[in-house]
Amino acid sequence: MRAAVWHGAGDVRVEDVPVGPPGPGEVTIEVAYCGICGSDLHEYADGPHAVPVGDPHPESGVAAPLVLGHEFCGTVSETGDGVTGLVPGDRVAVEPHYRCGRCPRCLAGEYNICRHFGFAGLMGHGGLAERATVPAYMLHRLPEEVSLEQAAVFEPAAVALHAVRRAAIRPGESVAVLGLGPIGLLVTRFAARNAARHGGRVVAADRSAARRELALRLGASATGPDLAGLVGDEGADVTFEAVGSPDTLRASLAATRRGGRVMFLGLTGAVTLDAFALVNDEQTIMTSVGYRDVYPELIRMVAEEGEDLSAVVTSVIPLEHVVRDGFEALLRGPEQEVKVLVRPGERP
């Protein structure tokens, strides 16, 4: 089958790879769509960051070279021994978290911070391929009301929804979002849904005018190139940082009121913070990684409420063009693309 394989930084090749039957507890799917995530871009641009090189990941048993792509969905084609509740022809969304099921965090239900945390498509073979084989526990069967096009966005939507849940936005609280990539835009949408039900205001900032316009369509009350002019003198009750740089982390704290909460979502390295100001302002820094127990809610939102999560999708491309029209296009800048989906079954 054809797949996009990571061999090293700047070296992703679309090539033929062998595929065998699913093992016990595994399911093979025909991939309908696979999104390109910022994590994939990091691996392509200057990895490895998460990709295991040398020693295989303890849950996947895989090391590089590996098939990228963790934002995927498709149709079941074959099931391995011991799999129940799924049959060929079922349409499924993939929740690509590996979990051991044995460590203290898994036993507490916090499988997104499993001791052997990882993602299919980063620490094991993923969905930028015509077919993908994953553990059955990763799959959620889709009702007729949910299209595969919608399910293709469930993975980044799950990241956003988990972060919004962890932030525990209270009725009437103001929310600010810094960074309007796919995650920031979807955080904006879920925060706006909350505000519509319980009151409050949602503002969003990004340098890209096109992304600011999309944030307004997703429910933001106001947007701008930065948060300084949007949050007033008091500051936001809750700020979500979805860029991942020392400057934007500090800007998020500056945009948040005394006693407020800042949720860090962006990925970056070491950061220097003013601990004196942080303590005096009694601000709370929170973080969020991945998700847990959110896919059923996303399925319900789409099936029962008609929520359109695919609004963040800007292009759908064939697998053969994933480097030129996917990775390279996204790295060129935010005005061209937001969320690119790859359709492995499409021929250029």
mmCIF file of C-alpha atoms in Angstrom:
data_model
loop_
_atom_site.group_PDB
_atom_site.id
_atom_site.type_symbol
_atom_site.label_atom_id
_atom_site.label_comp_id
_atom_site.label_asym_id
_atom_site.label_seq_id
_atom_site.Cartn_x
_atom_site.Cartn_y
_atom_site.Cartn_z
ATOM 1 C CA MET A 1 0.000 0.000 0.000
ATOM 2 C CA ARG A 2 1.016 3.632 -0.376
ATOM 3 C CA ALA A 3 1.974 5.554 2.771
ATOM 4 C CA ALA A 4 3.774 8.710 3.880
ATOM 5 C CA VAL A 5 6.795 7.473 5.829
ATOM 6 C CA TRP A 6 8.974 9.594 8.128
ATOM 7 C CA HIS A 7 12.667 8.785 7.647
ATOM 8 C CA GLY A 8 14.105 11.928 9.235
ATOM 9 C CA ALA A 9 13.811 15.697 9.401
ATOM 10 C CA GLY A 10 12.830 16.995 5.973
ATOM 11 C CA ASP A 11 12.554 13.434 4.697
ATOM 12 C CA VAL A 12 8.978 12.175 4.374
ATOM 13 C CA ARG A 13 8.521 9.809 1.442
ATOM 14 C CA VAL A 14 5.329 8.514 -0.125
ATOM 15 C CA GLU A 15 6.251 4.926 -0.841
ATOM 16 C CA ASP A 16 4.989 1.360 -0.979
ATOM 17 C CA VAL A 17 5.022 -0.403 2.381
ATOM 18 C CA PRO A 18 4.019 -3.969 3.203
ATOM 19 C CA VAL A 19 0.795 -4.579 5.082
ATOM 20 C CA GLY A 20 -0.214 -7.725 6.934
ATOM 21 C CA PRO A 21 -3.403 -8.867 8.652
ATOM 22 C CA PRO A 22 -4.401 -7.345 12.001
ATOM 23 C CA GLY A 23 -3.138 -9.143 15.080
ATOM 24 C CA PRO A 24 -5.167 -10.118 18.141
ATOM 25 C CA GLY A 25 -7.181 -7.145 19.412
ATOM 26 C CA GLU A 26 -6.370 -5.095 16.306
ATOM 27 C CA VAL A 27 -8.459 -3.684 13.463
ATOM 28 C CA THR A 28 -7.443 -2.646 9.962
ATOM 29 C CA ILE A 29 -9.285 0.265 8.385
ATOM 30 C CA GLU A 30 -9.380 1.775 4.926
ATOM 31 C CA VAL A 31 -8.389 5.360 5.676
ATOM 32 C CA ALA A 32 -10.863 7.938 4.376
ATOM 33 C CA TYR A 33 -9.131 11.109 5.615
ATOM 34 C CA CYS A 34 -6.092 12.004 7.676
ATOM 35 C CA GLY A 35 -5.368 15.536 8.869
ATOM 36 C CA ILE A 36 -1.925 17.090 9.131
ATOM 37 C CA CYS A 37 -1.229 18.295 12.678
ATOM 38 C CA GLY A 38 1.261 20.810 14.014
ATOM 39 C CA SER A 39 3.034 17.874 15.660
ATOM 40 C CA ASP A 40 3.521 16.323 12.225
ATOM 41 C CA LEU A 41 4.991 19.614 11.011
ATOM 42 C CA HIS A 42 7.453 19.655 13.917
ATOM 43 C CA GLU A 43 8.570 16.119 13.027
ATOM 44 C CA TYR A 44 8.928 17.049 9.353
ATOM 45 C CA ALA A 45 10.706 20.362 9.944
ATOM 46 C CA ASP A 46 13.228 19.459 12.633
ATOM 47 C CA GLY A 47 12.370 16.118 14.230
ATOM 48 C CA PRO A 48 12.592 13.710 15.838
ATOM 49 C CA HIS A 49 10.638 15.035 18.788
ATOM 50 C CA ALA A 50 8.117 12.281 19.520
ATOM 51 C CA VAL A 51 9.061 9.764 16.820
ATOM 52 C CA PRO A 52 11.002 6.870 18.410
ATOM 53 C CA VAL A 53 14.393 6.388 16.791
ATOM 54 C CA GLY A 54 16.387 3.285 17.726
ATOM 55 C CA ASP A 55 14.354 1.802 20.587
ATOM 56 C CA PRO A 56 10.715 1.098 19.682
ATOM 57 C CA HIS A 57 7.830 2.640 21.591
ATOM 58 C CA PRO A 58 6.767 0.240 24.383
ATOM 59 C CA GLU A 59 3.106 0.042 23.352
ATOM 60 C CA SER A 60 3.361 0.175 19.545
ATOM 61 C CA GLY A 61 6.578 -1.814 19.222
ATOM 62 C CA VAL A 62 7.540 0.521 16.365
ATOM 63 C CA ALA A 63 10.552 2.747 15.714
ATOM 64 C CA ALA A 64 11.364 4.959 12.729
ATOM 65 C CA PRO A 65 10.914 4.810 9.844
ATOM 66 C CA LEU A 66 7.175 5.007 10.533
ATOM 67 C CA VAL A 67 3.942 6.089 8.872
ATOM 68 C CA LEU A 68 2.868 9.530 10.090
ATOM 69 C CA GLY A 69 -0.657 10.797 10.742
ATOM 70 C CA HIS A 70 -2.775 10.612 13.899
ATOM 71 C CA GLU A 71 -5.897 12.571 12.827
ATOM 72 C CA PHE A 72 -7.704 9.893 10.853
ATOM 73 C CA CYS A 73 -10.924 8.030 10.242
ATOM 74 C CA GLY A 74 -12.165 5.382 7.837
ATOM 75 C CA THR A 75 -14.012 2.123 7.323
ATOM 76 C CA VAL A 76 -13.258 -1.211 8.985
ATOM 77 C CA SER A 77 -11.890 -3.737 6.483
ATOM 78 C CA GLU A 78 -10.645 -6.552 8.742
ATOM 79 C CA THR A 79 -10.650 -7.457 12.442
ATOM 80 C CA GLY A 80 -8.194 -9.539 14.416
ATOM 81 C CA ASP A 81 -8.876 -12.296 16.915
ATOM 82 C CA GLY A 82 -10.778 -11.242 20.013
ATOM 83 C CA VAL A 83 -12.281 -8.078 18.530
ATOM 84 C CA THR A 84 -15.977 -7.640 19.262
ATOM 85 C CA GLY A 85 -18.448 -4.877 18.428
ATOM 86 C CA LEU A 86 -16.824 -3.992 15.106
ATOM 87 C CA VAL A 87 -17.342 -5.592 11.710
ATOM 88 C CA PRO A 88 -16.125 -4.864 8.185
ATOM 89 C CA GLY A 89 -18.030 -1.928 6.744
ATOM 90 C CA ASP A 90 -18.343 -0.019 10.022
ATOM 91 C CA ARG A 91 -17.354 3.630 9.689
ATOM 92 C CA VAL A 92 -15.092 4.697 12.554
ATOM 93 C CA ALA A 93 -13.259 7.633 14.070
ATOM 94 C CA VAL A 94 -9.817 6.860 15.486
ATOM 95 C CA GLU A 95 -8.862 8.067 18.971
ATOM 96 C CA PRO A 96 -5.149 7.450 18.486
ATOM 97 C CA HIS A 97 -3.915 7.356 22.102
ATOM 98 C CA TYR A 98 -1.860 4.322 23.058
ATOM 99 C CA ARG A 99 -2.534 3.183 26.617
ATOM 100 C CA CYS A 100 -1.163 0.315 28.670
ATOM 101 C CA GLY A 101 -4.232 -0.117 30.901
ATOM 102 C CA ARG A 102 -1.972 -1.127 33.815
ATOM 103 C CA CYS A 103 -0.189 1.956 35.136
ATOM 104 C CA PRO A 104 -1.662 4.081 37.973
ATOM 105 C CA ARG A 105 -2.916 6.782 35.624
ATOM 106 C CA CYS A 106 -4.666 4.303 33.328
ATOM 107 C CA LEU A 107 -6.250 2.590 36.338
ATOM 108 C CA ALA A 108 -7.514 6.001 37.462
ATOM 109 C CA GLY A 109 -9.117 6.542 34.040
ATOM 110 C CA GLU A 110 -6.536 9.157 33.003
ATOM 111 C CA TYR A 111 -5.303 7.213 30.009
ATOM 112 C CA ASN A 112 -4.118 10.327 28.152
ATOM 113 C CA ILE A 113 -1.249 10.566 30.652
ATOM 114 C CA CYS A 114 -0.471 6.858 30.629
ATOM 115 C CA ARG A 115 3.076 5.965 31.642
ATOM 116 C CA HIS A 116 3.561 4.751 28.060
ATOM 117 C CA PHE A 117 1.699 7.697 26.513
ATOM 118 C CA GLY A 118 1.864 7.931 22.749
ATOM 119 C CA PHE A 119 -0.034 8.370 19.507
ATOM 120 C CA ALA A 120 -0.494 6.146 16.484
ATOM 121 C CA GLY A 121 1.065 8.244 13.734
ATOM 122 C CA LEU A 122 3.817 9.662 15.947
ATOM 123 C CA MET A 123 5.020 6.758 18.116
ATOM 124 C CA GLY A 124 3.570 4.019 15.909
ATOM 125 C CA HIS A 125 2.272 3.628 12.368
ATOM 126 C CA GLY A 126 -0.562 6.014 11.578
ATOM 127 C CA GLY A 127 -3.129 7.136 9.062
ATOM 128 C CA LEU A 128 -1.246 8.892 6.247
ATOM 129 C CA ALA A 129 -1.692 5.675 4.301
ATOM 130 C CA GLU A 130 -4.267 3.758 2.311
ATOM 131 C CA ARG A 131 -4.794 1.423 5.276
ATOM 132 C CA ALA A 132 -3.966 1.532 8.961
ATOM 133 C CA THR A 133 -3.978 -1.119 11.676
ATOM 134 C CA VAL A 134 -4.635 0.018 15.251
ATOM 135 C CA PRO A 135 -5.805 -1.450 18.576
ATOM 136 C CA ALA A 136 -9.581 -1.885 18.625
ATOM 137 C CA TYR A 137 -9.861 0.285 21.749
ATOM 138 C CA MET A 138 -8.968 3.310 19.614
ATOM 139 C CA LEU A 139 -12.070 3.058 17.422
ATOM 140 C CA HIS A 140 -15.448 4.749 17.805
ATOM 141 C CA ARG A 141 -18.225 3.586 15.505
ATOM 142 C CA LEU A 142 -20.018 6.453 13.775
ATOM 143 C CA PRO A 143 -23.795 6.792 13.461
ATOM 144 C CA GLU A 144 -25.284 7.569 10.048
ATOM 145 C CA GLU A 145 -25.698 11.230 11.015
ATOM 146 C CA VAL A 146 -21.918 11.738 11.271
ATOM 147 C CA SER A 147 -19.971 11.902 8.023
ATOM 148 C CA LEU A 148 -16.375 10.823 7.613
ATOM 149 C CA GLU A 149 -15.583 14.403 6.614
ATOM 150 C CA GLN A 150 -16.727 15.505 10.071
ATOM 151 C CA ALA A 151 -14.958 12.641 11.823
ATOM 152 C CA ALA A 152 -11.704 13.701 10.159
ATOM 153 C CA VAL A 153 -11.597 16.708 12.502
ATOM 154 C CA PHE A 154 -12.446 14.848 15.703
ATOM 155 C CA GLU A 155 -8.840 14.458 16.852
ATOM 156 C CA PRO A 156 -7.935 18.181 17.009
ATOM 157 C CA ALA A 157 -11.479 18.891 18.243
ATOM 158 C CA ALA A 158 -10.870 16.421 21.063
ATOM 159 C CA VAL A 159 -7.691 18.282 22.063
ATOM 160 C CA ALA A 160 -9.656 21.539 22.180
ATOM 161 C CA LEU A 161 -12.647 20.125 24.052
ATOM 162 C CA HIS A 162 -10.453 18.432 26.667
ATOM 163 C CA ALA A 163 -8.646 21.736 27.284
ATOM 164 C CA VAL A 164 -11.926 23.640 27.634
ATOM 165 C CA ARG A 165 -13.197 21.020 30.087
ATOM 166 C CA ARG A 166 -10.005 21.240 32.160
ATOM 167 C CA ALA A 167 -10.248 25.030 32.282
ATOM 168 C CA ALA A 168 -13.674 24.651 33.962
ATOM 169 C CA ILE A 169 -15.083 27.921 32.597
ATOM 170 C CA ARG A 170 -17.680 29.242 35.010
ATOM 171 C CA PRO A 171 -20.928 30.990 33.984
ATOM 172 C CA GLY A 172 -20.280 34.551 32.853
ATOM 173 C CA GLU A 173 -16.494 34.246 32.706
ATOM 174 C CA SER A 174 -14.609 35.961 29.908
ATOM 175 C CA VAL A 175 -12.333 33.855 27.707
ATOM 176 C CA ALA A 176 -9.374 34.864 25.539
ATOM 177 C CA VAL A 177 -7.673 32.673 22.939
ATOM 178 C CA LEU A 178 -4.178 33.460 21.649
ATOM 179 C CA GLY A 179 -3.269 31.642 18.435
ATOM 180 C CA LEU A 180 -5.812 30.604 15.827
ATOM 181 C CA GLY A 181 -4.455 27.461 14.297
ATOM 182 C CA PRO A 182 -6.873 24.517 14.227
ATOM 183 C CA ILE A 183 -6.652 23.977 18.005
ATOM 184 C CA GLY A 184 -7.129 27.652 18.864
ATOM 185 C CA LEU A 185 -10.053 27.950 16.465
ATOM 186 C CA LEU A 186 -11.742 24.871 17.904
ATOM 187 C CA VAL A 187 -11.141 26.127 21.463
ATOM 188 C CA THR A 188 -12.826 29.348 20.338
ATOM 189 C CA ARG A 189 -15.798 27.363 19.063
ATOM 190 C CA PHE A 190 -16.258 25.312 22.235
ATOM 191 C CA ALA A 191 -15.795 28.367 24.468
ATOM 192 C CA ALA A 192 -18.367 30.225 22.353
ATOM 193 C CA ARG A 193 -20.826 27.331 22.765
ATOM 194 C CA ASN A 194 -20.323 27.600 26.508
ATOM 195 C CA ALA A 195 -20.829 31.389 26.434
ATOM 196 C CA ALA A 196 -24.042 31.030 24.443
ATOM 197 C CA ARG A 197 -25.451 28.776 27.159
ATOM 198 C CA HIS A 198 -24.032 30.357 30.307
ATOM 199 C CA GLY A 199 -23.003 33.904 29.415
ATOM 200 C CA GLY A 200 -19.567 35.400 29.011
ATOM 201 C CA ARG A 201 -17.476 36.804 26.201
ATOM 202 C CA VAL A 202 -14.906 35.122 23.962
ATOM 203 C CA VAL A 203 -12.148 37.090 22.209
ATOM 204 C CA ALA A 204 -9.414 35.684 19.986
ATOM 205 C CA ALA A 205 -6.091 36.960 18.656
ATOM 206 C CA ASP A 206 -3.872 36.008 15.735
ATOM 207 C CA ARG A 207 -1.699 37.865 13.243
ATOM 208 C CA SER A 208 -3.620 36.320 10.340
ATOM 209 C CA ALA A 209 -6.657 38.324 9.222
ATOM 210 C CA ALA A 210 -8.102 35.230 7.537
ATOM 211 C CA ARG A 211 -7.928 33.233 10.749
ATOM 212 C CA ARG A 212 -9.448 36.096 12.736
ATOM 213 C CA GLU A 213 -12.372 36.160 10.316
ATOM 214 C CA LEU A 214 -12.873 32.425 10.774
ATOM 215 C CA ALA A 215 -12.817 32.872 14.560
ATOM 216 C CA LEU A 216 -15.652 35.390 14.267
ATOM 217 C CA ARG A 217 -17.673 32.872 12.255
ATOM 218 C CA LEU A 218 -17.022 30.280 14.963
ATOM 219 C CA GLY A 219 -18.458 32.538 17.656
ATOM 220 C CA ALA A 220 -15.753 34.929 18.877
ATOM 221 C CA SER A 221 -17.148 38.280 20.065
ATOM 222 C CA ALA A 222 -14.106 40.206 18.864
ATOM 223 C CA THR A 223 -10.702 39.523 17.351
ATOM 224 C CA GLY A 224 -7.420 41.338 16.804
ATOM 225 C CA PRO A 225 -3.732 40.803 16.075
ATOM 226 C CA ASP A 226 -2.989 40.603 19.813
ATOM 227 C CA LEU A 227 -4.908 40.311 23.070
ATOM 228 C CA ALA A 228 -3.874 43.637 24.586
ATOM 229 C CA GLY A 229 -6.724 45.590 23.009
ATOM 230 C CA LEU A 230 -9.354 42.892 23.523
ATOM 231 C CA VAL A 231 -9.354 42.023 27.233
ATOM 232 C CA GLY A 232 -9.703 45.473 28.804
ATOM 233 C CA ASP A 233 -7.869 46.750 31.848
ATOM 234 C CA GLU A 234 -8.982 43.885 34.086
ATOM 235 C CA GLY A 235 -7.932 41.050 31.758
ATOM 236 C CA ALA A 236 -9.641 37.797 30.827
ATOM 237 C CA ASP A 237 -10.836 35.309 33.420
ATOM 238 C CA VAL A 238 -9.407 32.421 31.386
ATOM 239 C CA THR A 239 -6.804 32.593 28.600
ATOM 240 C CA PHE A 240 -5.878 29.743 26.263
ATOM 241 C CA GLU A 241 -2.372 29.907 24.760
ATOM 242 C CA ALA A 242 -2.345 27.908 21.516
ATOM 243 C CA VAL A 243 0.859 29.085 19.810
ATOM 244 C CA GLY A 244 3.796 27.696 21.759
ATOM 245 C CA SER A 245 6.517 30.330 22.171
ATOM 246 C CA PRO A 246 8.032 32.077 25.189
ATOM 247 C CA ASP A 247 6.645 35.435 24.023
ATOM 248 C CA THR A 248 3.067 34.202 23.613
ATOM 249 C CA LEU A 249 3.154 32.399 26.954
ATOM 250 C CA ARG A 250 4.120 35.635 28.659
ATOM 251 C CA ALA A 251 1.536 37.569 26.630
ATOM 252 C CA SER A 252 -1.155 35.150 27.803
ATOM 253 C CA LEU A 253 -0.280 35.800 31.447
ATOM 254 C CA ALA A 254 -0.293 39.549 30.818
ATOM 255 C CA ALA A 255 -3.771 39.304 29.253
ATOM 256 C CA THR A 256 -5.232 37.426 32.243
ATOM 257 C CA ARG A 257 -6.720 39.096 35.315
ATOM 258 C CA ARG A 258 -5.368 38.725 38.806
ATOM 259 C CA GLY A 259 -6.612 35.417 40.135
ATOM 260 C CA GLY A 260 -7.286 34.197 36.601
ATOM 261 C CA ARG A 261 -6.297 30.998 34.843
ATOM 262 C CA VAL A 262 -4.025 30.412 31.849
ATOM 263 C CA MET A 263 -4.189 27.165 29.875
ATOM 264 C CA PHE A 264 -0.987 26.343 27.999
ATOM 265 C CA LEU A 265 -1.625 24.275 24.863
ATOM 266 C CA GLY A 266 1.208 25.315 22.548
ATOM 267 C CA LEU A 267 4.391 23.261 22.375
ATOM 268 C CA THR A 268 7.711 24.928 23.124
ATOM 269 C CA GLY A 269 10.881 24.394 25.109
ATOM 270 C CA ALA A 270 12.169 26.112 28.243
ATOM 271 C CA VAL A 271 10.440 29.349 29.230
ATOM 272 C CA THR A 272 11.450 32.063 31.698
ATOM 273 C CA LEU A 273 8.548 33.521 33.689
ATOM 274 C CA ASP A 274 8.354 36.338 36.238
ATOM 275 C CA ALA A 275 7.549 34.279 39.334
ATOM 276 C CA PHE A 276 7.289 37.421 41.485
ATOM 277 C CA ALA A 277 4.432 38.761 39.320
ATOM 278 C CA LEU A 278 2.862 35.316 38.987
ATOM 279 C CA VAL A 279 2.685 34.861 42.761
ATOM 280 C CA ASN A 280 1.545 38.413 43.446
ATOM 281 C CA ASP A 281 -1.232 38.132 40.849
ATOM 282 C CA GLU A 282 -2.208 34.701 42.189
ATOM 283 C CA GLN A 283 -2.629 33.379 38.653
ATOM 284 C CA THR A 284 -3.019 29.680 37.930
ATOM 285 C CA ILE A 285 -1.088 28.063 35.091
ATOM 286 C CA MET A 286 -2.721 24.929 33.697
ATOM 287 C CA THR A 287 -1.718 22.535 30.935
ATOM 288 C CA SER A 288 -3.573 20.033 28.798
ATOM 289 C CA VAL A 289 -2.345 17.145 26.674
ATOM 290 C CA GLY A 290 -4.376 15.016 24.316
ATOM 291 C CA TYR A 291 -7.827 14.069 25.617
ATOM 292 C CA ARG A 292 -9.834 11.422 27.365
ATOM 293 C CA ASP A 293 -13.484 10.445 27.196
ATOM 294 C CA VAL A 294 -14.423 13.187 24.716
ATOM 295 C CA TYR A 295 -15.088 11.343 21.435
ATOM 296 C CA PRO A 296 -18.607 10.264 22.473
ATOM 297 C CA GLU A 297 -19.471 13.908 23.175
ATOM 298 C CA LEU A 298 -18.098 15.045 19.801
ATOM 299 C CA ILE A 299 -20.144 12.361 18.057
ATOM 300 C CA ARG A 300 -23.239 13.510 19.954
ATOM 301 C CA MET A 301 -22.645 17.188 19.103
ATOM 302 C CA VAL A 302 -22.474 16.433 15.397
ATOM 303 C CA ALA A 303 -25.217 13.788 15.273
ATOM 304 C CA GLU A 304 -27.767 15.484 17.535
ATOM 305 C CA GLU A 305 -26.957 19.198 17.361
ATOM 306 C CA GLY A 306 -25.599 19.506 13.817
ATOM 307 C CA GLU A 307 -22.301 21.001 14.991
ATOM 308 C CA ASP A 308 -20.006 21.629 11.982
ATOM 309 C CA LEU A 309 -16.441 21.026 13.103
ATOM 310 C CA SER A 310 -15.171 20.844 9.523
ATOM 311 C CA ALA A 311 -15.284 24.644 9.245
ATOM 312 C CA VAL A 312 -11.520 24.690 9.982
ATOM 313 C CA VAL A 313 -10.686 22.567 6.904
ATOM 314 C CA THR A 314 -9.165 24.606 4.075
ATOM 315 C CA SER A 315 -7.890 21.921 1.664
ATOM 316 C CA VAL A 316 -8.261 18.236 0.843
ATOM 317 C CA ILE A 317 -5.321 16.739 -1.064
ATOM 318 C CA PRO A 318 -4.207 13.321 -2.367
ATOM 319 C CA LEU A 319 -1.569 11.355 -0.483
ATOM 320 C CA GLU A 320 0.952 11.694 -3.301
ATOM 321 C CA HIS A 321 1.003 15.484 -2.753
ATOM 322 C CA VAL A 322 1.286 15.406 1.054
ATOM 323 C CA VAL A 323 4.755 16.967 1.168
ATOM 324 C CA ARG A 324 4.284 19.739 -1.417
ATOM 325 C CA ASP A 325 0.653 20.682 -0.717
ATOM 326 C CA GLY A 326 0.579 19.593 2.918
ATOM 327 C CA PHE A 327 3.752 19.996 4.982
ATOM 328 C CA GLU A 328 5.392 22.637 2.812
ATOM 329 C CA ALA A 329 2.176 24.622 2.293
ATOM 330 C CA LEU A 330 1.485 24.743 6.032
ATOM 331 C CA LEU A 331 5.043 25.783 6.811
ATOM 332 C CA ARG A 332 4.884 28.651 4.295
ATOM 333 C CA GLY A 333 2.468 30.628 6.443
ATOM 334 C CA PRO A 334 -0.984 30.934 7.990
ATOM 335 C CA GLU A 335 -2.691 32.880 5.201
ATOM 336 C CA GLN A 336 -2.681 29.927 2.814
ATOM 337 C CA GLU A 337 -3.950 27.036 4.947
ATOM 338 C CA VAL A 338 -5.455 26.175 8.338
ATOM 339 C CA LYS A 339 -6.315 22.470 8.358
ATOM 340 C CA VAL A 340 -5.245 20.257 5.456
ATOM 341 C CA LEU A 341 -6.843 16.825 5.099
ATOM 342 C CA VAL A 342 -5.236 14.048 3.089
ATOM 343 C CA ARG A 343 -7.491 11.615 1.212
ATOM 344 C CA PRO A 344 -5.308 8.518 0.682
ATOM 345 C CA GLY A 345 -7.762 6.869 -1.711
ATOM 346 C CA GLU A 346 -7.683 9.822 -4.108
ATOM 347 C CA ARG A 347 -5.335 9.639 -7.069
ATOM 348 C CA PRO A 348 -3.753 12.879 -8.344
#
